[in-house]
Amino acid sequence: VHGHVLGGYLAEFDAARCLSPTPPSILDIQKRAIFAGPAYRNFGGGVFNYHLFWSAVAPKGTGGRPSRALAGAIQDAFGSMAEFKAQFEEAAVAHRGSGWVWLILMEGIGGLGITCTANQDNPLMDGVLGVPGIPILGCSVWEHMYYLQYQHHRSKYVKAWWSVVNWKQVSKWYADALKGEPPASIVPLAEASRGARRKAGA
């Protein structure tokens, strides 16, 4: 299922990029995606969002713990890791329809915050509904991510998802975000495209 979904986003985004004399990178397009049209907003956003999601997933029990810096920032922003998870889960359950829940370094403020975006929008996009910032962790609340195993129990899906979060990667993205850099270790588009299409059986 997930291979078909990502493969579809990649195909549509690649088609849109080919129309440009200077095709933008998947990272570069995020800022102006909302104003660049549906192909960049929906499919470009989807490619970025799902690459970030899967890059922050590790086999159960291997994701480690947040770095000292990230753990301290979570403590400052939410009071404790338990409270952060509770607020994140609450936001995921409360979000109506498809979309994403994010842990971000808030733009212009510098602290961590939780925000939600609809469909394939993300906090890097200018004009997004939600809190703008640099995402360092994202959880998809699209129904196809959890329905087969959890049916309508989104809360159970999010609680289970914590066990596969790659905190080593998230900690690196937090360190990058402090320097004003969005996640850069997203799989290169060409490699991701080939891999997703193989998984999708294309």
Coordinates of C-alpha atoms in Angstrom, one line a residue, residues 15-158:
A15 CA 5.8 15.0 -14.4
A16 CA 5.3 18.5 -13.0
R17 CA 9.1 19.1 -12.6
C18 CA 9.7 18.1 -16.2
L19 CA 7.7 21.0 -17.4
S20 CA 10.1 23.5 -15.8
P21 CA 13.4 24.5 -17.6
T22 CA 15.1 24.3 -14.3
P23 CA 13.4 21.6 -12.3
P24 CA 13.3 22.4 -8.5
S25 CA 14.6 20.0 -5.9
I26 CA 12.1 18.4 -3.6
L27 CA 13.4 20.5 -0.7
D28 CA 13.5 23.8 -2.7
I29 CA 9.9 23.6 -3.8
Q30 CA 8.3 23.3 -0.3
K31 CA 8.5 27.0 0.5
R32 CA 6.5 28.1 -2.5
A33 CA 4.5 24.9 -3.1
I34 CA 1.1 26.4 -2.1
F35 CA 1.3 29.2 -4.6
A36 CA 3.0 27.0 -7.3
G37 CA -0.2 24.9 -7.9
P38 CA -1.6 21.5 -7.0
A39 CA 1.1 19.4 -8.5
Y40 CA 3.8 20.9 -6.3
R41 CA 1.5 21.4 -3.3
N42 CA -0.1 18.0 -3.2
F43 CA 2.5 15.7 -4.9
G44 CA 5.6 17.7 -4.0
G45 CA 4.4 18.0 -0.5
G46 CA 3.5 14.3 -0.4
V47 CA 7.0 13.2 -1.6
F48 CA 8.7 15.4 1.0
N49 CA 6.4 14.5 3.8
Y50 CA 6.6 10.7 3.3
H51 CA 10.3 10.7 2.8
L52 CA 10.6 12.6 6.1
F53 CA 8.2 10.1 7.8
W54 CA 10.0 7.0 6.6
S55 CA 13.5 8.5 7.3
A56 CA 12.4 8.9 10.9
V57 CA 11.3 5.2 11.3
A58 CA 13.6 2.6 12.6
P59 CA 13.1 -1.1 13.5
K60 CA 11.3 -1.5 16.8
G61 CA 13.7 -1.0 19.7
T62 CA 16.6 0.5 17.6
G63 CA 15.6 4.2 17.4
G64 CA 17.5 5.2 20.5
R65 CA 16.6 8.3 22.6
P66 CA 16.5 12.0 22.0
S67 CA 19.8 13.7 22.2
R68 CA 20.5 15.7 25.4
A69 CA 19.8 18.9 23.4
L70 CA 16.5 17.7 22.0
A71 CA 15.4 16.2 25.3
G72 CA 16.1 19.5 27.0
A73 CA 14.1 21.4 24.4
I74 CA 11.2 19.0 24.8
Q75 CA 11.4 19.5 28.6
D76 CA 11.4 23.3 28.2
A77 CA 8.5 23.3 25.7
F78 CA 6.2 20.6 27.2
G79 CA 7.4 19.9 30.7
S80 CA 8.2 16.2 30.1
M81 CA 8.5 13.6 27.3
A82 CA 5.3 12.1 28.6
E83 CA 3.4 15.4 28.3
F84 CA 4.8 16.0 24.8
K85 CA 3.6 12.6 23.6
A86 CA 0.2 13.2 25.2
Q87 CA -0.2 16.5 23.5
F88 CA 1.0 15.1 20.2
E89 CA -1.4 12.2 20.4
E90 CA -4.3 14.6 21.3
A91 CA -3.5 16.7 18.2
A92 CA -3.4 13.7 16.0
V93 CA -6.8 12.5 17.2
A94 CA -8.4 15.9 17.1
H95 CA -7.2 16.6 13.5
R96 CA -10.2 16.2 11.1
G97 CA -9.6 14.5 7.8
S98 CA -6.3 13.5 6.2
G99 CA -3.1 15.3 7.1
W100 CA -0.1 15.4 9.4
V101 CA 1.0 16.1 12.9
W102 CA 4.4 17.7 13.3
L103 CA 7.0 18.5 15.9
I104 CA 8.6 21.7 14.7
L105 CA 11.1 24.3 15.6
M106 CA 8.8 27.3 15.4
E107 CA 9.6 30.1 13.0
G108 CA 10.7 33.3 14.6
I109 CA 10.3 31.9 18.1
G110 CA 12.9 29.2 18.3
G111 CA 11.1 26.8 20.7
L112 CA 9.5 23.5 19.9
G113 CA 5.8 23.3 19.1
I114 CA 3.2 20.9 17.8
T115 CA 1.1 21.8 14.7
C116 CA -1.1 20.0 12.2
T117 CA -1.5 20.5 8.5
A118 CA -4.1 19.3 6.1
N119 CA -3.6 16.8 3.2
Q120 CA 0.1 17.1 2.1
D121 CA 0.8 20.6 3.4
N122 CA 3.7 21.0 5.8
P123 CA 5.1 23.7 8.0
L124 CA 7.8 24.8 5.5
M125 CA 5.2 26.1 3.1
D126 CA 4.5 29.8 2.9
G127 CA 0.8 30.4 3.6
V128 CA 0.2 27.1 5.4
L129 CA -2.7 26.9 7.8
G130 CA -0.9 26.0 11.1
V131 CA 2.2 27.1 12.8
P132 CA 5.1 27.7 10.4
G133 CA 8.5 26.3 11.2
I134 CA 11.1 23.6 10.5
P135 CA 9.6 20.1 10.9
I136 CA 11.8 17.6 12.7
L137 CA 9.2 14.8 13.2
G138 CA 6.0 14.1 11.4
C139 CA 3.3 11.5 11.7
S140 CA 0.9 10.9 8.9
V141 CA -2.8 10.6 9.9
W142 CA -4.0 9.6 6.5
E143 CA -6.3 6.7 7.0
H144 CA -4.4 4.4 4.6
M145 CA -1.5 4.5 7.1
Y146 CA -3.4 2.7 9.8
Y147 CA -6.8 1.5 8.8
L148 CA -5.8 -2.1 7.9
Q149 CA -4.4 -2.7 11.3
Y150 CA -6.2 -0.3 13.6
Q151 CA -9.4 0.5 11.7
H152 CA -10.8 3.8 13.0
H153 CA -8.6 3.8 16.1
R154 CA -6.2 6.5 15.2
S155 CA -5.1 6.9 18.8
K156 CA -3.8 3.3 18.9
Y157 CA -1.9 3.8 15.7
V158 CA -0.1 6.9 17.1

